[in-house]
Amino acid sequence: MKGTSPFRLSFAVCLMIATTAAAMAGVRNGSGEEILLQGFHWNSSRNQTPWYSVLAQQATTIGKDGFTLVWFPPPWMDKSSWSNSQAQTSGGGEGYFWSNFDKNSEYGSDQQLKAAASALKNAGVKVVYDVVPNHMSDQAAYSMFPRGSNEWRHDCAQCDEGDAFMDGAADLNTAHPTVFDAFKKEFSNLRDNYGAEGLRFDFVRGYAPETVDRWMNAFGNQQFCVGENWKGPDEYLQGDWRRSASWQDVLKDWSDRSHCTVFDFALKERMQNGSLADWRHGLNGNPDPAWRAIAVTFVDNHDTGYSPGAYGGQHHWALPDPQVNLAYAYILSSPGTPTVYWPHMYDWQRDQLIRELIKLRKAAGVRADSPVRFNTAYKGLVATTQGVRGTLVIALKSDLQQLPQGLGTPTLSWDNGDIRIWTGPVEPATVAVNVHCDNANPQPGESVYAAGSSLEFGAWDPQHALALTLANNRWSARVEVPGQQKLEWKCIVRGQTQAAVYWQAGANNAFTSGAVNDTVGRF
Ligand code: 7SA
Ligand code: CA
C-alpha cells in the first residue's frame, strides 16, 4: 500500500491478524454463490493425455460454462497399485494413497499442474484441492514420519482422532504436532505456489473437525472448504448420539465444529432411497438458512458414480440414469452449493441442460442459503427458490403443467416436460399466515381446502388447493407465502378424487400477506 503511514499499515495488519486468528463465526462457503465442478473422475489418472493438460485445455470452457470453483484430485504422488480379485477390480495412483507431497503424479507433472491451475484462475475459476490428511501409503519409505513416535495410528491407543481407513495401517495421527504442522505447511504451499483458494477434505470421518478448523484458520478464513463426511448414522457406535440422529444432524454437527461446508449426503441418501417428493429433505432444503448454507449438493462423484474407462469406475452408489437430469435440475435451481460431476458435463452430453440450468441459477442470483419452499399438493417435486435477483419455480415429474399469468414465466422445459422451470421477479421474504374455514361440514371421505390465487393455494385449482386439518374443532392450515402480496381465496370441500367440489359462496376472501396473521373464510 503506497504512501501508507507505518501506523495505518500496522493497524491494517493487526486487523487482518485478528480476523485470521479469530475462530470462524460463519461457514467457509466462498462468496455463498459458488458453483463447483468436480474436475476429475475415477479413471482420470489413467487418461491417455495427462489430466492436468486436459484441465488446462478445458479451462476457458469451464469458465464460460459458469463454474466458479473446480475441485482438483489429490495433487500428491501416489505410486500405489492394488487389485481386488473378488470384485474383479484394480486401481491405484488416484492420489488417495499418496507417498509424499511431490506434485509429479499420475495426473501430470508439477509444471502441468501449475499451468492448469493458472489457466483456470485466468478463466475466473478458483481451484480447490482434494487433500487426504487421514492416511498415506504405509508402503512408502517413512521419509515423512518415523514409525513408533506416535505419528501413526498404530503407534499408540490414542494415536488417531477418528476412524481408520481400511485396517488403519496407513492412518496418521493428525493430532500429533509434527503431523498437523506438515499438513499446515503443505496447505499454505498449495495456496502460495499452486493457486489453491479452497480445500476438499477427504475421509473426514478419520480425524477431528476441530483439526480441520485449525488448518483452515492458517490456510485462510475467507477461503472455501468442504468435508467429505460419508458416514451414515448406522455406522456410529452404540451410545454415540449420532447413531440415532438424521444424516442432516450428523452433517451439521461436523460443519459446526469445522466451519466448513459438507457434501450433502442427506440429499444423496434421499435421492437414492426416497421418492422425488422426498428430495426436499436434503440438507439444502432445510427450513433454517444456516443449514442450507453449509450444504454442497451433488448427484454423483468419483466414488458413488460411474466413470469413463476401466470397470466404469467405482459406482458404489450411482443414481439411476433416468434420475440424473432431474437431480441436476433440482440442485442447480435450489439452495446449497451445487457440484457438477465431470463426465456428466464433458463426456456424457448432459452439458446442454446443465449450461441452461447454470444460466438460470446465476440470473436469479440463487445463493447457498437462499430461501426455498415446497408445494406437496402437487405430484413429483415442486420447489420455489428465492434468489437475490429473481425467483425460480421448478416442477419435476409433476402435474404442475403451467403457472397462471403473473406467477412466473416458463423458461425451461426438458425431457418431455419432466423438468419445467418458471422464473419470476424477486419476491419479498415469506411470511406465515393461518388459514381458517368455518362452518364447514365435510361428509365422510371429504375434506376442507383453501383454493386461491397463489401457487401455495393451488393457483385456483381445487385438485391442488391447500389442505386444511381439523384441530380444536376448527379447520385450519398454516402456510408460508411471499410478503406484501394481495391474495384471494375461497374455502372448498371436496373428496379425494375428482369428485364434486363445494365452493364457499359469495365474494373471495382476500388479505395482504404480512399484514395479518389469520385469514378466515366461512361457508
Ligand atoms: O456402499 C455404498 C453405500 O451404499 C448405501 O446403500 C454405503 C451407504 O452407507 C449405504 O447406505 O456407503 C458405504 O460405503 C462407502 C464406500 O466404501 C463408504 C461409506 O462410509 C459407507 O457408508 O465411504 C467410505 O469409503 C469411501 C471410499 C471414502 C469415504 O470417505 C468413506 O467414508 N471416500 C474417500 C476416501 C478414500 C480414501 O482416501 C478414497 O478411496 C475415495 O476416493 C475418497 O473419495 O495398509 C493400508 C491398506 C490396507 O488397510 C488394506 O487392507 C489394503 O487393501 C492398503 C490396502 N487398501 C487398498 C484398498 O483395499 C483399495 O480399495 C488401498 C490402498 O487402495 C484402494 O482403496 C481406494 C478406495 O477403494 C477408493 O475408493 C483408495 C486408495 O486408493 O481410494 C479411494
Ligand atoms: Ca484416522
PDB file of N, CA and C in Angstrom, residues 27-58:
ATOM      1  N   VAL A  27     -19.696 -20.115   8.045  1.00  0.00           N
ATOM      2  CA  VAL A  27     -19.132 -21.283   7.365  1.00  0.00           C
ATOM      3  C   VAL A  27     -18.311 -20.780   6.187  1.00  0.00           C
ATOM      4  N   ARG A  28     -17.247 -21.462   5.855  1.00  0.00           N
ATOM      5  CA  ARG A  28     -16.367 -21.040   4.756  1.00  0.00           C
ATOM      6  C   ARG A  28     -16.950 -21.563   3.429  1.00  0.00           C
ATOM      7  N   ASN A  29     -17.954 -20.825   2.911  1.00  0.00           N
ATOM      8  CA  ASN A  29     -18.563 -21.288   1.646  1.00  0.00           C
ATOM      9  C   ASN A  29     -18.308 -20.300   0.522  1.00  0.00           C
ATOM     10  N   GLY A  30     -17.101 -19.690   0.549  1.00  0.00           N
ATOM     11  CA  GLY A  30     -16.726 -18.785  -0.544  1.00  0.00           C
ATOM     12  C   GLY A  30     -17.628 -17.568  -0.552  1.00  0.00           C
ATOM     13  N   SER A  31     -18.096 -17.197  -1.759  1.00  0.00           N
ATOM     14  CA  SER A  31     -18.952 -15.997  -1.874  1.00  0.00           C
ATOM     15  C   SER A  31     -20.384 -16.328  -1.449  1.00  0.00           C
ATOM     16  N   GLY A  32     -20.680 -17.620  -1.275  1.00  0.00           N
ATOM     17  CA  GLY A  32     -22.063 -18.020  -0.986  1.00  0.00           C
ATOM     18  C   GLY A  32     -22.872 -18.211  -2.246  1.00  0.00           C
ATOM     19  N   GLU A  33     -22.236 -17.896  -3.405  1.00  0.00           N
ATOM     20  CA  GLU A  33     -22.947 -18.039  -4.676  1.00  0.00           C
ATOM     21  C   GLU A  33     -22.084 -18.868  -5.624  1.00  0.00           C
ATOM     22  N   GLU A  34     -21.396 -19.874  -5.081  1.00  0.00           N
ATOM     23  CA  GLU A  34     -20.433 -20.667  -5.847  1.00  0.00           C
ATOM     24  C   GLU A  34     -21.115 -21.797  -6.627  1.00  0.00           C
ATOM     25  N   ILE A  35     -20.493 -22.212  -7.706  1.00  0.00           N
ATOM     26  CA  ILE A  35     -20.924 -23.396  -8.464  1.00  0.00           C
ATOM     27  C   ILE A  35     -19.675 -24.223  -8.711  1.00  0.00           C
ATOM     28  N   LEU A  36     -19.667 -25.456  -8.192  1.00  0.00           N
ATOM     29  CA  LEU A  36     -18.464 -26.302  -8.142  1.00  0.00           C
ATOM     30  C   LEU A  36     -18.479 -27.334  -9.272  1.00  0.00           C
ATOM     31  N   LEU A  37     -17.343 -27.467  -9.936  1.00  0.00           N
ATOM     32  CA  LEU A  37     -17.170 -28.548 -10.914  1.00  0.00           C
ATOM     33  C   LEU A  37     -16.201 -29.558 -10.314  1.00  0.00           C
ATOM     34  N   GLN A  38     -16.595 -30.848 -10.241  1.00  0.00           N
ATOM     35  CA  GLN A  38     -15.608 -31.859  -9.861  1.00  0.00           C
ATOM     36  C   GLN A  38     -14.732 -32.073 -11.090  1.00  0.00           C
ATOM     37  N   GLY A  39     -13.459 -31.684 -11.015  1.00  0.00           N
ATOM     38  CA  GLY A  39     -12.605 -31.605 -12.198  1.00  0.00           C
ATOM     39  C   GLY A  39     -11.891 -32.896 -12.526  1.00  0.00           C
ATOM     40  N   PHE A  40     -12.471 -34.039 -12.176  1.00  0.00           N
ATOM     41  CA  PHE A  40     -11.864 -35.335 -12.499  1.00  0.00           C
ATOM     42  C   PHE A  40     -12.874 -36.437 -12.246  1.00  0.00           C
ATOM     43  N   HIS A  41     -12.507 -37.681 -12.690  1.00  0.00           N
ATOM     44  CA  HIS A  41     -13.325 -38.844 -12.339  1.00  0.00           C
ATOM     45  C   HIS A  41     -12.378 -39.954 -11.897  1.00  0.00           C
ATOM     46  N   TRP A  42     -12.863 -41.146 -11.659  1.00  0.00           N
ATOM     47  CA  TRP A  42     -12.028 -42.174 -11.034  1.00  0.00           C
ATOM     48  C   TRP A  42     -10.878 -42.629 -11.927  1.00  0.00           C
ATOM     49  N   ASN A  43     -11.072 -42.543 -13.261  1.00  0.00           N
ATOM     50  CA  ASN A  43     -10.012 -43.018 -14.155  1.00  0.00           C
ATOM     51  C   ASN A  43      -9.175 -41.897 -14.771  1.00  0.00           C
ATOM     52  N   SER A  44      -9.338 -40.676 -14.242  1.00  0.00           N
ATOM     53  CA  SER A  44      -8.589 -39.541 -14.834  1.00  0.00           C
ATOM     54  C   SER A  44      -7.082 -39.743 -14.752  1.00  0.00           C
ATOM     55  N   SER A  45      -6.621 -40.415 -13.686  1.00  0.00           N
ATOM     56  CA  SER A  45      -5.159 -40.602 -13.533  1.00  0.00           C
ATOM     57  C   SER A  45      -4.634 -41.609 -14.545  1.00  0.00           C
ATOM     58  N   ARG A  46      -5.564 -42.310 -15.213  1.00  0.00           N
ATOM     59  CA  ARG A  46      -5.139 -43.282 -16.232  1.00  0.00           C
ATOM     60  C   ARG A  46      -5.400 -42.763 -17.651  1.00  0.00           C
ATOM     61  N   ASN A  47      -5.740 -41.464 -17.729  1.00  0.00           N
ATOM     62  CA  ASN A  47      -6.099 -40.889 -19.014  1.00  0.00           C
ATOM     63  C   ASN A  47      -4.920 -40.890 -19.979  1.00  0.00           C
ATOM     64  N   GLN A  48      -5.212 -41.064 -21.254  1.00  0.00           N
ATOM     65  CA  GLN A  48      -4.165 -41.064 -22.289  1.00  0.00           C
ATOM     66  C   GLN A  48      -3.328 -39.781 -22.180  1.00  0.00           C
ATOM     67  N   THR A  49      -3.998 -38.633 -22.348  1.00  0.00           N
ATOM     68  CA  THR A  49      -3.328 -37.327 -22.192  1.00  0.00           C
ATOM     69  C   THR A  49      -3.241 -37.011 -20.700  1.00  0.00           C
ATOM     70  N   PRO A  50      -2.100 -36.492 -20.233  1.00  0.00           N
ATOM     71  CA  PRO A  50      -2.023 -36.169 -18.799  1.00  0.00           C
ATOM     72  C   PRO A  50      -3.205 -35.291 -18.384  1.00  0.00           C
ATOM     73  N   TRP A  51      -3.857 -35.636 -17.299  1.00  0.00           N
ATOM     74  CA  TRP A  51      -5.110 -34.976 -16.906  1.00  0.00           C
ATOM     75  C   TRP A  51      -4.947 -33.472 -16.695  1.00  0.00           C
ATOM     76  N   TYR A  52      -3.813 -33.065 -16.172  1.00  0.00           N
ATOM     77  CA  TYR A  52      -3.617 -31.626 -15.947  1.00  0.00           C
ATOM     78  C   TYR A  52      -3.638 -30.876 -17.285  1.00  0.00           C
ATOM     79  N   SER A  53      -3.197 -31.514 -18.371  1.00  0.00           N
ATOM     80  CA  SER A  53      -3.258 -30.841 -19.678  1.00  0.00           C
ATOM     81  C   SER A  53      -4.703 -30.752 -20.152  1.00  0.00           C
ATOM     82  N   VAL A  54      -5.474 -31.795 -19.863  1.00  0.00           N
ATOM     83  CA  VAL A  54      -6.907 -31.748 -20.213  1.00  0.00           C
ATOM     84  C   VAL A  54      -7.561 -30.566 -19.503  1.00  0.00           C
ATOM     85  N   LEU A  55      -7.235 -30.401 -18.211  1.00  0.00           N
ATOM     86  CA  LEU A  55      -7.830 -29.294 -17.438  1.00  0.00           C
ATOM     87  C   LEU A  55      -7.392 -27.946 -18.002  1.00  0.00           C
ATOM     88  N   ALA A  56      -6.120 -27.830 -18.379  1.00  0.00           N
ATOM     89  CA  ALA A  56      -5.627 -26.555 -18.917  1.00  0.00           C
ATOM     90  C   ALA A  56      -6.332 -26.236 -20.233  1.00  0.00           C
ATOM     91  N   GLN A  57      -6.483 -27.261 -21.082  1.00  0.00           N
ATOM     92  CA  GLN A  57      -7.150 -27.027 -22.374  1.00  0.00           C
ATOM     93  C   GLN A  57      -8.628 -26.679 -22.183  1.00  0.00           C
ATOM     94  N   GLN A  58      -9.218 -27.231 -21.184  1.00  0.00           N
ATOM     95  CA  GLN A  58     -10.681 -27.059 -20.978  1.00  0.00           C
ATOM     96  C   GLN A  58     -10.989 -25.806 -20.153  1.00  0.00           C
TER      97      GLN A  58
END
